[in-house]
PDB file of C-alpha atoms in Angstrom:
ATOM      1  CA  MET Q  17      50.881 -20.966  86.327  1.00  0.00           C
ATOM      2  CA  SER Q  18      47.902 -21.240  84.131  1.00  0.00           C
ATOM      3  CA  GLY Q  19      47.855 -18.957  81.007  1.00  0.00           C
ATOM      4  CA  THR Q  20      46.075 -18.363  77.754  1.00  0.00           C
ATOM      5  CA  VAL Q  21      47.982 -18.606  74.579  1.00  0.00           C
ATOM      6  CA  VAL Q  22      46.983 -16.659  71.685  1.00  0.00           C
ATOM      7  CA  ILE Q  23      47.638 -17.191  68.246  1.00  0.00           C
ATOM      8  CA  PRO Q  24      46.846 -14.889  65.321  1.00  0.00           C
ATOM      9  CA  TRP Q  25      46.541 -16.171  62.260  1.00  0.00           C
ATOM     10  CA  TYR Q  26      45.840 -14.817  58.487  1.00  0.00           C
ATOM     11  CA  ALA Q  27      44.631 -16.870  55.495  1.00  0.00           C
ATOM     12  CA  THR Q  28      45.966 -16.433  52.258  1.00  0.00           C
ATOM     13  CA  GLY Q  29      43.717 -15.400  49.413  1.00  0.00           C
ATOM     14  CA  PHE Q  30      40.456 -17.621  48.589  1.00  0.00           C
ATOM     15  CA  ARG Q  31      41.568 -19.836  51.543  1.00  0.00           C
ATOM     16  CA  ALA Q  32      39.706 -18.379  54.152  1.00  0.00           C
ATOM     17  CA  ASP Q  33      36.887 -20.766  54.773  1.00  0.00           C
ATOM     18  CA  GLY Q  34      38.901 -23.824  54.127  1.00  0.00           C
ATOM     19  CA  PHE Q  35      41.406 -22.578  56.798  1.00  0.00           C
ATOM     20  CA  ALA Q  36      38.725 -21.893  59.324  1.00  0.00           C
ATOM     21  CA  GLU Q  37      37.379 -25.234  58.716  1.00  0.00           C
ATOM     22  CA  ALA Q  38      40.885 -26.742  59.128  1.00  0.00           C
ATOM     23  CA  LEU Q  39      41.984 -24.648  62.415  1.00  0.00           C
ATOM     24  CA  ASN Q  40      38.648 -25.229  64.267  1.00  0.00           C
ATOM     25  CA  GLU Q  41      39.838 -29.205  63.749  1.00  0.00           C
ATOM     26  CA  LEU Q  42      42.936 -28.248  65.042  1.00  0.00           C
ATOM     27  CA  ALA Q  43      42.215 -26.055  67.894  1.00  0.00           C
ATOM     28  CA  ALA Q  44      40.043 -29.161  69.783  1.00  0.00           C
ATOM     29  CA  HIS Q  45      43.440 -31.014  69.679  1.00  0.00           C
ATOM     30  CA  ALA Q  46      44.722 -28.760  72.572  1.00  0.00           C
ATOM     31  CA  MET Q  47      42.541 -30.801  74.655  1.00  0.00           C
ATOM     32  CA  ARG Q  48      44.184 -33.717  74.677  1.00  0.00           C
ATOM     33  CA  TYR Q  49      47.382 -31.957  75.665  1.00  0.00           C
ATOM     34  CA  GLY Q  50      45.967 -30.575  78.713  1.00  0.00           C
ATOM     35  CA  ALA Q  51      44.088 -27.326  77.773  1.00  0.00           C
ATOM     36  CA  SER Q  52      41.171 -26.682  80.386  1.00  0.00           C
ATOM     37  CA  SER Q  53      39.426 -24.720  76.992  1.00  0.00           C
ATOM     38  CA  TYR Q  54      39.799 -23.831  73.466  1.00  0.00           C
ATOM     39  CA  ALA Q  55      38.362 -21.166  71.354  1.00  0.00           C
ATOM     40  CA  VAL Q  56      38.668 -20.048  67.693  1.00  0.00           C
ATOM     41  CA  TYR Q  57      37.744 -16.369  66.370  1.00  0.00           C
ATOM     42  CA  ARG Q  58      37.292 -14.963  63.200  1.00  0.00           C
ATOM     43  CA  ALA Q  59      36.921 -10.877  62.865  1.00  0.00           C
ATOM     44  CA  ARG Q  60      34.179  -9.604  61.133  1.00  0.00           C
ATOM     45  CA  ASP Q  61      35.680  -6.560  59.488  1.00  0.00           C
ATOM     46  CA  ASP Q  62      38.474  -8.868  58.361  1.00  0.00           C
ATOM     47  CA  ARG Q  63      37.297 -12.647  56.925  1.00  0.00           C
ATOM     48  CA  TYR Q  64      41.039 -13.916  56.686  1.00  0.00           C
ATOM     49  CA  ARG Q  65      42.148 -12.748  60.026  1.00  0.00           C
ATOM     50  CA  PHE Q  66      41.505 -15.383  62.970  1.00  0.00           C
ATOM     51  CA  GLN Q  67      42.900 -15.989  66.989  1.00  0.00           C
ATOM     52  CA  GLN Q  68      43.181 -19.350  67.932  1.00  0.00           C
ATOM     53  CA  PHE Q  69      42.924 -19.365  72.255  1.00  0.00           C
ATOM     54  CA  ALA Q  70      43.847 -22.122  74.408  1.00  0.00           C
ATOM     55  CA  CYS Q  71      44.115 -22.149  78.259  1.00  0.00           C
ATOM     56  CA  PHE Q  72      46.780 -24.230  79.755  1.00  0.00           C
ATOM     57  CA  ASP Q  73      47.827 -24.864  83.540  1.00  0.00           C
ATOM     58  CA  GLU Q  74      51.668 -25.328  82.298  1.00  0.00           C
ATOM     59  CA  HIS Q  75      53.838 -24.071  79.671  1.00  0.00           C
ATOM     60  CA  LEU Q  76      55.372 -27.438  78.878  1.00  0.00           C
ATOM     61  CA  ASP Q  77      51.386 -28.759  77.872  1.00  0.00           C
ATOM     62  CA  TRP Q  78      51.541 -25.767  75.301  1.00  0.00           C
ATOM     63  CA  GLU Q  79      54.736 -26.569  74.289  1.00  0.00           C
ATOM     64  CA  ARG Q  80      53.524 -30.014  73.507  1.00  0.00           C
ATOM     65  CA  TYR Q  81      50.655 -29.362  71.543  1.00  0.00           C
ATOM     66  CA  TRP Q  82      52.883 -26.858  69.423  1.00  0.00           C
ATOM     67  CA  ALA Q  83      55.319 -29.505  68.530  1.00  0.00           C
ATOM     68  CA  GLY Q  84      52.821 -32.119  68.929  1.00  0.00           C
ATOM     69  CA  PRO Q  85      52.254 -34.135  65.294  1.00  0.00           C
ATOM     70  CA  GLU Q  86      48.814 -32.690  64.948  1.00  0.00           C
ATOM     71  CA  MET Q  87      50.142 -29.055  64.959  1.00  0.00           C
ATOM     72  CA  THR Q  88      53.264 -30.508  62.741  1.00  0.00           C
ATOM     73  CA  ARG Q  89      50.993 -31.895  60.416  1.00  0.00           C
ATOM     74  CA  PHE Q  90      48.454 -28.728  59.883  1.00  0.00           C
ATOM     75  CA  ARG Q  91      51.691 -26.405  59.382  1.00  0.00           C
ATOM     76  CA  VAL Q  92      52.879 -28.601  56.599  1.00  0.00           C
ATOM     77  CA  VAL Q  93      49.391 -29.490  54.814  1.00  0.00           C
ATOM     78  CA  HIS Q  94      48.355 -26.014  55.080  1.00  0.00           C
ATOM     79  CA  SER Q  95      51.514 -23.766  54.559  1.00  0.00           C
ATOM     80  CA  GLY Q  96      50.318 -22.217  52.201  1.00  0.00           C
ATOM     81  CA  TRP Q  97      47.228 -21.267  53.419  1.00  0.00           C
ATOM     82  CA  TYR Q  98      48.169 -18.783  56.162  1.00  0.00           C
ATOM     83  CA  GLN Q  99      50.900 -15.960  56.237  1.00  0.00           C
ATOM     84  CA  VAL Q 100      54.212 -16.213  58.359  1.00  0.00           C
ATOM     85  CA  PRO Q 101      55.493 -15.831  60.784  1.00  0.00           C
ATOM     86  CA  ILE Q 102      53.198 -17.059  63.431  1.00  0.00           C
ATOM     87  CA  VAL Q 103      53.772 -15.399  66.578  1.00  0.00           C
ATOM     88  CA  TYR Q 104      51.837 -16.440  69.700  1.00  0.00           C
ATOM     89  CA  GLY Q 105      51.659 -15.281  72.739  1.00  0.00           C
ATOM     90  CA  TRP Q 106      51.372 -16.428  76.745  1.00  0.00           C
ATOM     91  CA  TRP Q 107      48.593 -14.216  78.485  1.00  0.00           C
ATOM     92  CA  ASP Q 108      47.299 -14.037  81.623  1.00  0.00           C
ATOM     93  CA  LEU Q 109      44.017 -13.248  82.652  1.00  0.00           C
ATOM     94  CA  THR Q 110      43.523 -10.313  84.689  1.00  0.00           C
ATOM     95  CA  ALA Q 111      39.338 -10.040  84.720  1.00  0.00           C
ATOM     96  CA  SER Q 112      36.596 -11.321  83.124  1.00  0.00           C
ATOM     97  CA  GLY Q 113      32.765 -11.698  83.369  1.00  0.00           C
ATOM     98  CA  SER Q 114      29.874 -13.059  81.565  1.00  0.00           C
ATOM     99  CA  LEU Q 115      25.957 -12.925  81.913  1.00  0.00           C
ATOM    100  CA  LEU Q 116      24.653 -16.414  82.041  1.00  0.00           C
ATOM    101  CA  GLU Q 117      21.099 -16.538  80.248  1.00  0.00           C
ATOM    102  CA  GLU Q 118      17.909 -17.384  82.324  1.00  0.00           C
ATOM    103  CA  ARG Q 119      16.348 -20.570  81.459  1.00  0.00           C
ATOM    104  CA  GLY Q 120      11.695 -19.900  81.598  1.00  0.00           C
ATOM    105  CA  ALA Q 121       9.656 -22.798  82.266  1.00  0.00           C
ATOM    106  CA  GLY Q 122       8.657 -22.834  78.784  1.00  0.00           C
ATOM    107  CA  ASN Q 123       5.256 -21.846  79.109  1.00  0.00           C
ATOM    108  CA  GLY Q 124       5.964 -18.613  77.787  1.00  0.00           C
ATOM    109  CA  ARG Q 125       5.931 -16.949  80.967  1.00  0.00           C
ATOM    110  CA  ALA Q 126       9.606 -16.753  81.638  1.00  0.00           C
ATOM    111  CA  GLY Q 127       9.213 -19.273  84.334  1.00  0.00           C
ATOM    112  CA  ASP Q 128       6.928 -17.696  86.567  1.00  0.00           C
ATOM    113  CA  GLY Q 129       4.901 -20.989  87.391  1.00  0.00           C
ATOM    114  CA  ALA Q 130       1.565 -19.930  85.913  1.00  0.00           C
ATOM    115  CA  GLY Q 131      -0.137 -22.172  84.315  1.00  0.00           C
ATOM    116  CA  VAL Q 132      -3.005 -21.523  81.216  1.00  0.00           C
ATOM    117  CA  VAL Q 133      -5.738 -19.214  82.020  1.00  0.00           C
ATOM    118  CA  GLU Q 134      -9.029 -20.461  81.107  1.00  0.00           C
ATOM    119  CA  GLY Q 135      -9.698 -19.273  78.021  1.00  0.00           C
ATOM    120  CA  GLU Q 136      -6.133 -18.974  76.383  1.00  0.00           C
ATOM    121  CA  THR Q 137      -4.319 -21.973  74.752  1.00  0.00           C
ATOM    122  CA  SER Q 138      -1.243 -22.931  75.553  1.00  0.00           C
TER     123      SER Q 138
END
């Protein structure tokens, strides 16, 4: 059954920016292991706090990512850059929604099809 893995990370002092860069790169590797999407969020009120999300159809794919060479290398190279333990959770989506931004026609009239009126400039 598909689910989303949520991994809370907390960077150590003065490492937050470098950690963000390394975590963003690492998170993208989830796609190689069958993730349908991934995301990394950084808290606005605490710039050392991060949430990594990865959606997998199979729990086994997640386990392969978590134990894979990219994640292992990340944990070794950046071991002093985040606090331990890392306690991830497997979550099920119960509701979602979004708004799609309407794209205009590029004529400044929100796509109403109107042309330039005589005397106006485009």
